[in-house]
Amino acid sequence: MEGATAAITAVAPPPRTPRRRGTRRLLGLAWILPAVVVLAVFVYLPLVQNLGFSTLEWDIYSGSQEFIGLDNYAKLVGDPIFWSSLGNNVLYAVVSLVFQVFGAIVLAAIIEGIRSDRWRRSLRAIYFVPSAISLTVAGLLFYFIYEPNLGMLNSALDAIGLSAWAQPWLGQESTAMIAIIVMSQWQGFGYSTLLFAVAIQRIPSELYEAASIDGIGPIRRFFTLTLPLVREMTGLMVIVTITGAFQVFNEVMVMTSGGPNNSTQVLGTWLYRNGFVRNDFGYAAAIATVIFIITLGIALVQLWLNRRRRVEW
Protein backbone atom coordinates (compact mmCIF):
# COMPACT_ATOMS: atom_id res chain seq x y z
CA MET A 1 0.00 0.00 0.00
CA GLU A 2 2.79 2.39 0.90
CA GLY A 3 4.54 1.60 -2.41
CA ALA A 4 1.39 2.28 -4.40
CA THR A 5 0.87 5.59 -2.59
CA ALA A 6 4.44 6.56 -3.35
CA ALA A 7 4.01 5.66 -7.04
CA ILE A 8 0.84 7.75 -7.32
CA THR A 9 2.59 10.62 -5.61
CA ALA A 10 5.49 10.30 -8.02
CA VAL A 11 3.34 10.57 -11.17
CA ALA A 12 0.92 13.20 -9.88
CA PRO A 13 1.30 16.55 -11.67
CA PRO A 14 2.83 19.34 -9.65
CA PRO A 15 0.39 21.92 -8.27
CA ARG A 16 -0.14 25.00 -10.41
CA THR A 17 1.65 27.94 -8.93
CA PRO A 18 0.60 31.54 -9.66
CA ARG A 19 3.69 31.92 -11.82
CA ARG A 20 2.78 28.88 -13.91
CA ARG A 21 -0.80 30.11 -14.36
CA GLY A 22 0.55 33.46 -15.51
CA THR A 23 2.80 31.74 -18.06
CA ARG A 24 -0.12 29.74 -19.47
CA ARG A 25 -2.20 32.90 -19.70
CA LEU A 26 0.57 34.67 -21.62
CA LEU A 27 0.84 31.71 -24.01
CA GLY A 28 -2.91 31.85 -24.60
CA LEU A 29 -2.73 35.56 -25.33
CA ALA A 30 0.15 34.95 -27.74
CA TRP A 31 -2.04 32.52 -29.71
CA ILE A 32 -4.92 34.99 -30.09
CA LEU A 33 -2.72 38.04 -30.68
CA PRO A 34 -2.51 37.60 -34.50
CA ALA A 35 -6.31 37.45 -34.78
CA VAL A 36 -6.66 40.52 -32.57
CA VAL A 37 -4.16 42.43 -34.73
CA VAL A 38 -5.97 41.48 -37.95
CA LEU A 39 -9.33 42.54 -36.51
CA ALA A 40 -7.89 45.80 -35.23
CA VAL A 41 -6.24 46.69 -38.55
CA PHE A 42 -8.94 45.56 -40.98
CA VAL A 43 -12.16 46.02 -38.97
CA TYR A 44 -11.95 48.40 -36.01
CA LEU A 45 -9.47 50.90 -37.42
CA PRO A 46 -11.51 51.39 -40.66
CA LEU A 47 -14.64 51.91 -38.54
CA VAL A 48 -12.96 54.68 -36.58
CA GLN A 49 -11.53 56.21 -39.77
CA ASN A 50 -14.97 56.14 -41.42
CA LEU A 51 -16.41 58.03 -38.47
CA GLY A 52 -13.75 60.68 -38.99
CA PHE A 53 -14.40 60.81 -42.75
CA SER A 54 -18.08 61.50 -42.10
CA THR A 55 -17.15 64.88 -40.58
CA LEU A 56 -15.38 66.00 -43.76
CA GLU A 57 -16.28 67.44 -47.11
CA TRP A 58 -13.89 65.32 -49.13
CA ASP A 59 -13.11 65.27 -52.83
CA ILE A 60 -11.43 61.87 -53.24
CA TYR A 61 -10.10 62.72 -56.72
CA SER A 62 -8.34 65.97 -55.84
CA GLY A 63 -7.67 64.94 -52.24
CA SER A 64 -9.02 68.21 -50.79
CA GLN A 65 -10.61 67.89 -47.33
CA GLU A 66 -12.56 70.35 -45.22
CA PHE A 67 -13.84 69.71 -41.71
CA ILE A 68 -17.60 70.40 -41.55
CA GLY A 69 -18.54 68.69 -38.27
CA LEU A 70 -22.00 67.11 -38.27
CA ASP A 71 -23.20 68.81 -41.45
CA ASN A 72 -23.27 65.50 -43.35
CA TYR A 73 -25.60 64.05 -40.72
CA ALA A 74 -27.83 67.11 -40.92
CA LYS A 75 -27.90 66.58 -44.68
CA LEU A 76 -29.05 63.01 -44.11
CA VAL A 77 -32.07 64.20 -42.14
CA GLY A 78 -33.21 66.40 -45.01
CA ASP A 79 -32.44 63.93 -47.81
CA PRO A 80 -35.68 62.32 -49.11
CA ILE A 81 -33.80 59.67 -51.08
CA PHE A 82 -31.97 58.61 -47.91
CA TRP A 83 -35.30 58.05 -46.17
CA SER A 84 -36.81 56.21 -49.12
CA SER A 85 -33.64 54.06 -49.26
CA LEU A 86 -33.99 53.30 -45.55
CA GLY A 87 -37.63 52.40 -46.13
CA ASN A 88 -36.63 49.97 -48.89
CA ASN A 89 -34.14 48.34 -46.53
CA VAL A 90 -36.84 48.01 -43.85
CA LEU A 91 -39.25 46.48 -46.39
CA TYR A 92 -36.51 44.12 -47.49
CA ALA A 93 -35.86 43.10 -43.87
CA VAL A 94 -39.55 42.48 -43.09
CA VAL A 95 -40.10 40.33 -46.17
CA SER A 96 -36.86 38.44 -45.51
CA LEU A 97 -37.92 37.70 -41.92
CA VAL A 98 -41.22 36.27 -43.17
CA PHE A 99 -39.69 34.04 -45.83
CA GLN A 100 -36.10 33.34 -44.79
CA VAL A 101 -36.85 32.83 -41.09
CA PHE A 102 -40.43 31.72 -40.42
CA GLY A 103 -41.00 30.27 -43.91
CA ALA A 104 -37.67 28.46 -43.80
CA ILE A 105 -38.49 26.94 -40.39
CA VAL A 106 -41.81 25.62 -41.71
CA LEU A 107 -40.22 24.13 -44.83
CA ALA A 108 -37.35 22.59 -42.83
CA ALA A 109 -39.83 21.00 -40.42
CA ILE A 110 -41.81 19.55 -43.34
CA ILE A 111 -38.67 18.14 -44.96
CA GLU A 112 -37.35 16.64 -41.73
CA GLY A 113 -40.77 15.10 -41.08
CA ILE A 114 -40.55 12.98 -44.24
CA ARG A 115 -39.81 9.35 -43.40
CA SER A 116 -37.76 8.56 -46.49
CA ASP A 117 -34.11 9.50 -45.96
CA ARG A 118 -33.57 9.61 -49.74
CA TRP A 119 -36.37 12.14 -50.23
CA ARG A 120 -35.07 14.29 -47.37
CA ARG A 121 -31.58 14.45 -48.88
CA SER A 122 -32.98 15.18 -52.34
CA LEU A 123 -35.23 17.99 -51.16
CA ARG A 124 -32.42 19.59 -49.16
CA ALA A 125 -30.23 19.61 -52.26
CA ILE A 126 -33.03 20.94 -54.51
CA TYR A 127 -33.81 23.87 -52.23
CA PHE A 128 -30.13 24.64 -51.64
CA VAL A 129 -29.18 24.90 -55.33
CA PRO A 130 -30.30 28.56 -55.78
CA SER A 131 -28.10 29.55 -52.82
CA ALA A 132 -25.07 28.18 -54.66
CA ILE A 133 -25.64 30.72 -57.44
CA SER A 134 -23.88 34.04 -56.95
CA LEU A 135 -26.03 37.11 -56.39
CA THR A 136 -24.73 38.70 -59.58
CA VAL A 137 -25.69 35.70 -61.70
CA ALA A 138 -29.08 35.41 -59.99
CA GLY A 139 -29.70 39.12 -60.57
CA LEU A 140 -28.90 38.81 -64.28
CA LEU A 141 -31.09 35.70 -64.53
CA PHE A 142 -34.11 37.51 -63.06
CA TYR A 143 -33.32 40.61 -65.09
CA PHE A 144 -34.02 38.57 -68.20
CA ILE A 145 -37.03 36.86 -66.59
CA TYR A 146 -38.56 40.29 -65.91
CA GLU A 147 -37.71 41.65 -69.39
CA PRO A 148 -41.03 43.13 -70.63
CA ASN A 149 -40.99 41.90 -74.24
CA LEU A 150 -39.18 38.54 -74.27
CA GLY A 151 -38.99 37.74 -70.56
CA MET A 152 -40.28 34.45 -69.19
CA LEU A 153 -42.67 36.05 -66.68
CA ASN A 154 -44.69 38.13 -69.14
CA SER A 155 -44.63 35.29 -71.68
CA ALA A 156 -46.07 32.92 -69.04
CA LEU A 157 -48.79 35.44 -68.17
CA ASP A 158 -49.69 35.75 -71.86
CA ALA A 159 -49.80 31.97 -72.22
CA ILE A 160 -52.36 31.52 -69.40
CA GLY A 161 -54.58 34.38 -70.50
CA LEU A 162 -53.36 36.98 -68.00
CA SER A 163 -51.73 39.32 -70.50
CA ALA A 164 -53.36 42.27 -68.73
CA TRP A 165 -51.01 41.58 -65.81
CA ALA A 166 -47.89 41.74 -67.99
CA GLN A 167 -45.85 44.87 -67.34
CA PRO A 168 -42.29 46.20 -67.20
CA TRP A 169 -41.57 44.85 -63.74
CA LEU A 170 -38.23 46.61 -63.31
CA GLY A 171 -39.23 49.68 -65.31
CA GLN A 172 -41.89 51.17 -63.05
CA GLU A 173 -41.62 52.45 -59.52
CA SER A 174 -44.57 50.48 -58.11
CA THR A 175 -43.15 47.04 -58.90
CA ALA A 176 -39.35 47.38 -59.22
CA MET A 177 -38.45 46.96 -55.55
CA ILE A 178 -40.85 44.06 -55.04
CA ALA A 179 -39.35 42.33 -58.09
CA ILE A 180 -35.84 42.66 -56.63
CA ILE A 181 -36.98 41.33 -53.24
CA VAL A 182 -38.63 38.31 -54.89
CA MET A 183 -35.35 37.45 -56.60
CA SER A 184 -33.44 37.78 -53.34
CA GLN A 185 -35.85 35.52 -51.44
CA TRP A 186 -35.59 32.88 -54.14
CA GLN A 187 -31.80 32.99 -53.91
CA GLY A 188 -31.48 32.87 -50.10
CA PHE A 189 -34.47 30.75 -49.05
CA GLY A 190 -32.77 27.38 -49.47
CA TYR A 191 -29.72 28.33 -47.40
CA SER A 192 -31.90 29.32 -44.45
CA THR A 193 -33.93 26.14 -44.83
CA LEU A 194 -30.79 24.00 -44.71
CA LEU A 195 -29.57 25.68 -41.52
CA PHE A 196 -32.93 25.14 -39.83
CA ALA A 197 -32.93 21.51 -41.00
CA VAL A 198 -29.59 21.01 -39.25
CA ALA A 199 -31.00 22.61 -36.09
CA ILE A 200 -34.05 20.33 -36.17
CA GLN A 201 -31.83 17.27 -36.61
CA ARG A 202 -30.13 18.16 -33.30
CA ILE A 203 -33.43 17.81 -31.41
CA PRO A 204 -33.51 14.39 -29.65
CA SER A 205 -35.85 12.05 -31.53
CA GLU A 206 -37.18 10.77 -28.19
CA LEU A 207 -39.03 14.04 -27.72
CA TYR A 208 -40.92 13.59 -30.98
CA GLU A 209 -41.63 9.96 -30.17
CA ALA A 210 -43.04 10.93 -26.77
CA ALA A 211 -45.19 13.62 -28.38
CA SER A 212 -46.54 11.10 -30.91
CA ILE A 213 -47.37 8.62 -28.14
CA ASP A 214 -49.28 11.40 -26.35
CA GLY A 215 -51.33 11.95 -29.51
CA ILE A 216 -49.92 15.39 -30.35
CA GLY A 217 -50.41 16.20 -34.03
CA PRO A 218 -47.72 17.56 -36.38
CA ILE A 219 -48.93 21.18 -36.27
CA ARG A 220 -49.02 21.27 -32.49
CA ARG A 221 -45.62 19.53 -32.35
CA PHE A 222 -44.23 22.24 -34.58
CA PHE A 223 -45.38 25.09 -32.31
CA THR A 224 -44.80 23.42 -28.93
CA LEU A 225 -41.65 21.40 -29.66
CA THR A 226 -39.81 22.40 -32.82
CA LEU A 227 -40.07 26.18 -32.57
CA PRO A 228 -38.94 26.46 -28.92
CA LEU A 229 -36.01 24.09 -29.44
CA VAL A 230 -34.60 25.86 -32.51
CA ARG A 231 -34.89 29.36 -31.06
CA GLU A 232 -31.09 29.76 -30.85
CA MET A 233 -30.82 29.14 -34.58
CA THR A 234 -33.84 31.37 -35.08
CA GLY A 235 -32.10 34.17 -33.18
CA LEU A 236 -28.96 33.74 -35.25
CA MET A 237 -30.93 33.79 -38.50
CA VAL A 238 -32.83 36.90 -37.41
CA ILE A 239 -29.50 38.68 -36.88
CA VAL A 240 -28.07 37.45 -40.20
CA THR A 241 -31.26 38.25 -42.11
CA ILE A 242 -31.76 41.77 -40.76
CA THR A 243 -28.11 42.79 -41.03
CA GLY A 244 -28.02 41.33 -44.54
CA ALA A 245 -31.14 43.33 -45.44
CA PHE A 246 -29.39 46.56 -44.45
CA GLN A 247 -26.28 45.62 -46.44
CA VAL A 248 -28.06 44.84 -49.71
CA PHE A 249 -26.07 46.01 -52.72
CA ASN A 250 -25.41 43.51 -55.53
CA GLU A 251 -29.02 42.69 -56.31
CA VAL A 252 -30.03 46.30 -56.78
CA MET A 253 -26.92 47.32 -58.73
CA VAL A 254 -27.24 44.42 -61.16
CA MET A 255 -30.98 44.75 -61.79
CA THR A 256 -31.83 48.47 -61.58
CA SER A 257 -28.84 50.46 -60.25
CA GLY A 258 -31.32 52.23 -57.98
CA GLY A 259 -33.81 53.22 -60.67
CA PRO A 260 -36.32 53.99 -61.93
CA ASN A 261 -36.32 57.48 -60.45
CA ASN A 262 -34.37 56.25 -57.38
CA SER A 263 -37.32 54.07 -56.33
CA THR A 264 -35.10 51.05 -55.65
CA GLN A 265 -32.26 52.82 -53.92
CA VAL A 266 -31.12 51.14 -50.71
CA LEU A 267 -28.58 52.47 -48.24
CA GLY A 268 -25.73 50.57 -49.87
CA THR A 269 -26.41 51.82 -53.40
CA TRP A 270 -27.09 55.37 -52.21
CA LEU A 271 -23.76 55.27 -50.37
CA TYR A 272 -22.02 54.09 -53.56
CA ARG A 273 -23.67 56.72 -55.74
CA ASN A 274 -22.73 59.56 -53.41
CA GLY A 275 -19.19 58.36 -52.80
CA PHE A 276 -18.06 57.17 -56.22
CA VAL A 277 -20.42 58.87 -58.68
CA ARG A 278 -21.11 62.22 -57.04
CA ASN A 279 -17.68 62.38 -55.41
CA ASP A 280 -19.22 63.26 -52.03
CA PHE A 281 -17.19 60.85 -49.96
CA GLY A 282 -17.88 62.49 -46.60
CA TYR A 283 -21.64 62.13 -47.09
CA ALA A 284 -21.13 58.52 -48.16
CA ALA A 285 -19.16 57.90 -44.96
CA ALA A 286 -22.07 59.32 -42.94
CA ILE A 287 -24.44 56.86 -44.64
CA ALA A 288 -22.00 54.04 -43.85
CA THR A 289 -21.98 55.09 -40.20
CA VAL A 290 -25.78 54.93 -40.09
CA ILE A 291 -25.72 51.43 -41.59
CA PHE A 292 -23.17 50.32 -39.00
CA ILE A 293 -25.17 51.75 -36.08
CA ILE A 294 -28.40 50.10 -37.25
CA THR A 295 -26.89 46.66 -37.80
CA LEU A 296 -24.81 46.77 -34.60
CA GLY A 297 -27.82 47.81 -32.53
CA ILE A 298 -30.01 45.04 -33.93
CA ALA A 299 -27.29 42.43 -33.41
CA LEU A 300 -26.65 43.47 -29.80
CA VAL A 301 -30.34 43.37 -28.90
CA GLN A 302 -30.83 39.98 -30.50
CA LEU A 303 -27.72 38.52 -28.85
CA TRP A 304 -28.94 39.76 -25.47
CA LEU A 305 -32.35 38.16 -26.03
CA ASN A 306 -30.76 34.88 -27.15
CA ARG A 307 -28.54 34.71 -24.07
CA ARG A 308 -31.59 35.04 -21.84
CA ARG A 309 -33.40 32.28 -23.74
CA ARG A 310 -30.66 29.70 -24.22
CA VAL A 311 -31.91 26.17 -24.99
CA GLU A 312 -30.53 23.27 -22.96
CA TRP A 313 -31.43 19.58 -22.98
Coordinates of C-alpha atoms in Angstrom, one line a residue:
M1 CA 0.0 0.0 0.0
E2 CA 2.8 2.4 0.9
G3 CA 4.5 1.6 -2.4
A4 CA 1.4 2.3 -4.4
T5 CA 0.9 5.6 -2.6
A6 CA 4.4 6.6 -3.3
A7 CA 4.0 5.7 -7.0
I8 CA 0.8 7.8 -7.3
T9 CA 2.6 10.6 -5.6
A10 CA 5.5 10.3 -8.0
V11 CA 3.3 10.6 -11.2
A12 CA 0.9 13.2 -9.9
P13 CA 1.3 16.5 -11.7
P14 CA 2.8 19.3 -9.6
P15 CA 0.4 21.9 -8.3
R16 CA -0.1 25.0 -10.4
T17 CA 1.6 27.9 -8.9
P18 CA 0.6 31.5 -9.7
R19 CA 3.7 31.9 -11.8
R20 CA 2.8 28.9 -13.9
R21 CA -0.8 30.1 -14.4
G22 CA 0.6 33.5 -15.5
T23 CA 2.8 31.7 -18.1
R24 CA -0.1 29.7 -19.5
R25 CA -2.2 32.9 -19.7
L26 CA 0.6 34.7 -21.6
L27 CA 0.8 31.7 -24.0
G28 CA -2.9 31.9 -24.6
L29 CA -2.7 35.6 -25.3
A30 CA 0.2 34.9 -27.7
W31 CA -2.0 32.5 -29.7
I32 CA -4.9 35.0 -30.1
L33 CA -2.7 38.0 -30.7
P34 CA -2.5 37.6 -34.5
A35 CA -6.3 37.4 -34.8
V36 CA -6.7 40.5 -32.6
V37 CA -4.2 42.4 -34.7
V38 CA -6.0 41.5 -37.9
L39 CA -9.3 42.5 -36.5
A40 CA -7.9 45.8 -35.2
V41 CA -6.2 46.7 -38.6
F42 CA -8.9 45.6 -41.0
V43 CA -12.2 46.0 -39.0
Y44 CA -11.9 48.4 -36.0
L45 CA -9.5 50.9 -37.4
P46 CA -11.5 51.4 -40.7
L47 CA -14.6 51.9 -38.5
V48 CA -13.0 54.7 -36.6
Q49 CA -11.5 56.2 -39.8
N50 CA -15.0 56.1 -41.4
L51 CA -16.4 58.0 -38.5
G52 CA -13.7 60.7 -39.0
F53 CA -14.4 60.8 -42.7
S54 CA -18.1 61.5 -42.1
T55 CA -17.2 64.9 -40.6
L56 CA -15.4 66.0 -43.8
E57 CA -16.3 67.4 -47.1
W58 CA -13.9 65.3 -49.1
D59 CA -13.1 65.3 -52.8
I60 CA -11.4 61.9 -53.2
Y61 CA -10.1 62.7 -56.7
S62 CA -8.3 66.0 -55.8
G63 CA -7.7 64.9 -52.2
S64 CA -9.0 68.2 -50.8
Q65 CA -10.6 67.9 -47.3
E66 CA -12.6 70.4 -45.2
F67 CA -13.8 69.7 -41.7
I68 CA -17.6 70.4 -41.5
G69 CA -18.5 68.7 -38.3
L70 CA -22.0 67.1 -38.3
D71 CA -23.2 68.8 -41.5
N72 CA -23.3 65.5 -43.3
Y73 CA -25.6 64.0 -40.7
A74 CA -27.8 67.1 -40.9
K75 CA -27.9 66.6 -44.7
L76 CA -29.0 63.0 -44.1
V77 CA -32.1 64.2 -42.1
G78 CA -33.2 66.4 -45.0
D79 CA -32.4 63.9 -47.8
P80 CA -35.7 62.3 -49.1
I81 CA -33.8 59.7 -51.1
F82 CA -32.0 58.6 -47.9
W83 CA -35.3 58.1 -46.2
S84 CA -36.8 56.2 -49.1
S85 CA -33.6 54.1 -49.3
L86 CA -34.0 53.3 -45.5
G87 CA -37.6 52.4 -46.1
N88 CA -36.6 50.0 -48.9
N89 CA -34.1 48.3 -46.5
V90 CA -36.8 48.0 -43.9
L91 CA -39.3 46.5 -46.4
Y92 CA -36.5 44.1 -47.5
A93 CA -35.9 43.1 -43.9
V94 CA -39.5 42.5 -43.1
V95 CA -40.1 40.3 -46.2
S96 CA -36.9 38.4 -45.5
L97 CA -37.9 37.7 -41.9
V98 CA -41.2 36.3 -43.2
F99 CA -39.7 34.0 -45.8
Q100 CA -36.1 33.3 -44.8
V101 CA -36.9 32.8 -41.1
F102 CA -40.4 31.7 -40.4
G103 CA -41.0 30.3 -43.9
A104 CA -37.7 28.5 -43.8
I105 CA -38.5 26.9 -40.4
V106 CA -41.8 25.6 -41.7
L107 CA -40.2 24.1 -44.8
A108 CA -37.4 22.6 -42.8
A109 CA -39.8 21.0 -40.4
I110 CA -41.8 19.5 -43.3
I111 CA -38.7 18.1 -45.0
E112 CA -37.3 16.6 -41.7
G113 CA -40.8 15.1 -41.1
I114 CA -40.5 13.0 -44.2
R115 CA -39.8 9.3 -43.4
S116 CA -37.8 8.6 -46.5
D117 CA -34.1 9.5 -46.0
R118 CA -33.6 9.6 -49.7
W119 CA -36.4 12.1 -50.2
R120 CA -35.1 14.3 -47.4
R121 CA -31.6 14.5 -48.9
S122 CA -33.0 15.2 -52.3
L123 CA -35.2 18.0 -51.2
R124 CA -32.4 19.6 -49.2
A125 CA -30.2 19.6 -52.3
I126 CA -33.0 20.9 -54.5
Y127 CA -33.8 23.9 -52.2
F128 CA -30.1 24.6 -51.6
V129 CA -29.2 24.9 -55.3
P130 CA -30.3 28.6 -55.8
S131 CA -28.1 29.5 -52.8
A132 CA -25.1 28.2 -54.7
I133 CA -25.6 30.7 -57.4
S134 CA -23.9 34.0 -56.9
L135 CA -26.0 37.1 -56.4
T136 CA -24.7 38.7 -59.6
V137 CA -25.7 35.7 -61.7
A138 CA -29.1 35.4 -60.0
G139 CA -29.7 39.1 -60.6
L140 CA -28.9 38.8 -64.3
L141 CA -31.1 35.7 -64.5
F142 CA -34.1 37.5 -63.1
Y143 CA -33.3 40.6 -65.1
F144 CA -34.0 38.6 -68.2
I145 CA -37.0 36.9 -66.6
Y146 CA -38.6 40.3 -65.9
E147 CA -37.7 41.6 -69.4
P148 CA -41.0 43.1 -70.6
N149 CA -41.0 41.9 -74.2
L150 CA -39.2 38.5 -74.3
G151 CA -39.0 37.7 -70.6
M152 CA -40.3 34.5 -69.2
L153 CA -42.7 36.0 -66.7
N154 CA -44.7 38.1 -69.1
S155 CA -44.6 35.3 -71.7
A156 CA -46.1 32.9 -69.0
L157 CA -48.8 35.4 -68.2
D158 CA -49.7 35.8 -71.9
A159 CA -49.8 32.0 -72.2
I160 CA -52.4 31.5 -69.4
G161 CA -54.6 34.4 -70.5
L162 CA -53.4 37.0 -68.0
S163 CA -51.7 39.3 -70.5
A164 CA -53.4 42.3 -68.7
W165 CA -51.0 41.6 -65.8
A166 CA -47.9 41.7 -68.0
Q167 CA -45.9 44.9 -67.3
P168 CA -42.3 46.2 -67.2
W169 CA -41.6 44.9 -63.7
L170 CA -38.2 46.6 -63.3
G171 CA -39.2 49.7 -65.3
Q172 CA -41.9 51.2 -63.1
E173 CA -41.6 52.5 -59.5
S174 CA -44.6 50.5 -58.1
T175 CA -43.2 47.0 -58.9
A176 CA -39.3 47.4 -59.2
M177 CA -38.4 47.0 -55.5
I178 CA -40.8 44.1 -55.0
A179 CA -39.4 42.3 -58.1
I180 CA -35.8 42.7 -56.6
I181 CA -37.0 41.3 -53.2
V182 CA -38.6 38.3 -54.9
M183 CA -35.4 37.4 -56.6
S184 CA -33.4 37.8 -53.3
Q185 CA -35.8 35.5 -51.4
W186 CA -35.6 32.9 -54.1
Q187 CA -31.8 33.0 -53.9
G188 CA -31.5 32.9 -50.1
F189 CA -34.5 30.8 -49.1
G190 CA -32.8 27.4 -49.5
Y191 CA -29.7 28.3 -47.4
S192 CA -31.9 29.3 -44.5
T193 CA -33.9 26.1 -44.8
L194 CA -30.8 24.0 -44.7
L195 CA -29.6 25.7 -41.5
F196 CA -32.9 25.1 -39.8
A197 CA -32.9 21.5 -41.0
V198 CA -29.6 21.0 -39.2
A199 CA -31.0 22.6 -36.1
I200 CA -34.0 20.3 -36.2
Q201 CA -31.8 17.3 -36.6
R202 CA -30.1 18.2 -33.3
I203 CA -33.4 17.8 -31.4
P204 CA -33.5 14.4 -29.7
S205 CA -35.9 12.0 -31.5
E206 CA -37.2 10.8 -28.2
L207 CA -39.0 14.0 -27.7
Y208 CA -40.9 13.6 -31.0
E209 CA -41.6 10.0 -30.2
A210 CA -43.0 10.9 -26.8
A211 CA -45.2 13.6 -28.4
S212 CA -46.5 11.1 -30.9
I213 CA -47.4 8.6 -28.1
D214 CA -49.3 11.4 -26.4
G215 CA -51.3 11.9 -29.5
I216 CA -49.9 15.4 -30.4
G217 CA -50.4 16.2 -34.0
P218 CA -47.7 17.6 -36.4
I219 CA -48.9 21.2 -36.3
R220 CA -49.0 21.3 -32.5
R221 CA -45.6 19.5 -32.3
F222 CA -44.2 22.2 -34.6
F223 CA -45.4 25.1 -32.3
T224 CA -44.8 23.4 -28.9
L225 CA -41.6 21.4 -29.7
T226 CA -39.8 22.4 -32.8
L227 CA -40.1 26.2 -32.6
P228 CA -38.9 26.5 -28.9
L229 CA -36.0 24.1 -29.4
V230 CA -34.6 25.9 -32.5
R231 CA -34.9 29.4 -31.1
E232 CA -31.1 29.8 -30.8
M233 CA -30.8 29.1 -34.6
T234 CA -33.8 31.4 -35.1
G235 CA -32.1 34.2 -33.2
L236 CA -29.0 33.7 -35.2
M237 CA -30.9 33.8 -38.5
V238 CA -32.8 36.9 -37.4
I239 CA -29.5 38.7 -36.9
V240 CA -28.1 37.5 -40.2
T241 CA -31.3 38.3 -42.1
I242 CA -31.8 41.8 -40.8
T243 CA -28.1 42.8 -41.0
G244 CA -28.0 41.3 -44.5
A245 CA -31.1 43.3 -45.4
F246 CA -29.4 46.6 -44.4
Q247 CA -26.3 45.6 -46.4
V248 CA -28.1 44.8 -49.7
F249 CA -26.1 46.0 -52.7
N250 CA -25.4 43.5 -55.5
E251 CA -29.0 42.7 -56.3
V252 CA -30.0 46.3 -56.8
M253 CA -26.9 47.3 -58.7
V254 CA -27.2 44.4 -61.2
M255 CA -31.0 44.7 -61.8
T256 CA -31.8 48.5 -61.6
S257 CA -28.8 50.5 -60.3
G258 CA -31.3 52.2 -58.0
G259 CA -33.8 53.2 -60.7
P260 CA -36.3 54.0 -61.9
N261 CA -36.3 57.5 -60.5
N262 CA -34.4 56.3 -57.4
S263 CA -37.3 54.1 -56.3
T264 CA -35.1 51.1 -55.7
Q265 CA -32.3 52.8 -53.9
V266 CA -31.1 51.1 -50.7
L267 CA -28.6 52.5 -48.2
G268 CA -25.7 50.6 -49.9
T269 CA -26.4 51.8 -53.4
W270 CA -27.1 55.4 -52.2
L271 CA -23.8 55.3 -50.4
Y272 CA -22.0 54.1 -53.6
R273 CA -23.7 56.7 -55.7
N274 CA -22.7 59.6 -53.4
G275 CA -19.2 58.4 -52.8
F276 CA -18.1 57.2 -56.2
V277 CA -20.4 58.9 -58.7
R278 CA -21.1 62.2 -57.0
N279 CA -17.7 62.4 -55.4
D280 CA -19.2 63.3 -52.0
F281 CA -17.2 60.9 -50.0
G282 CA -17.9 62.5 -46.6
Y283 CA -21.6 62.1 -47.1
A284 CA -21.1 58.5 -48.2
A285 CA -19.2 57.9 -45.0
A286 CA -22.1 59.3 -42.9
I287 CA -24.4 56.9 -44.6
A288 CA -22.0 54.0 -43.9
T289 CA -22.0 55.1 -40.2
V290 CA -25.8 54.9 -40.1
I291 CA -25.7 51.4 -41.6
F292 CA -23.2 50.3 -39.0
I293 CA -25.2 51.8 -36.1
I294 CA -28.4 50.1 -37.2
T295 CA -26.9 46.7 -37.8
L296 CA -24.8 46.8 -34.6
G297 CA -27.8 47.8 -32.5
I298 CA -30.0 45.0 -33.9
A299 CA -27.3 42.4 -33.4
L300 CA -26.6 43.5 -29.8
V301 CA -30.3 43.4 -28.9
Q302 CA -30.8 40.0 -30.5
L303 CA -27.7 38.5 -28.8
W304 CA -28.9 39.8 -25.5
L305 CA -32.3 38.2 -26.0
N306 CA -30.8 34.9 -27.1
R307 CA -28.5 34.7 -24.1
R308 CA -31.6 35.0 -21.8
R309 CA -33.4 32.3 -23.7
R310 CA -30.7 29.7 -24.2
V311 CA -31.9 26.2 -25.0
E312 CA -30.5 23.3 -23.0
W313 CA -31.4 19.6 -23.0

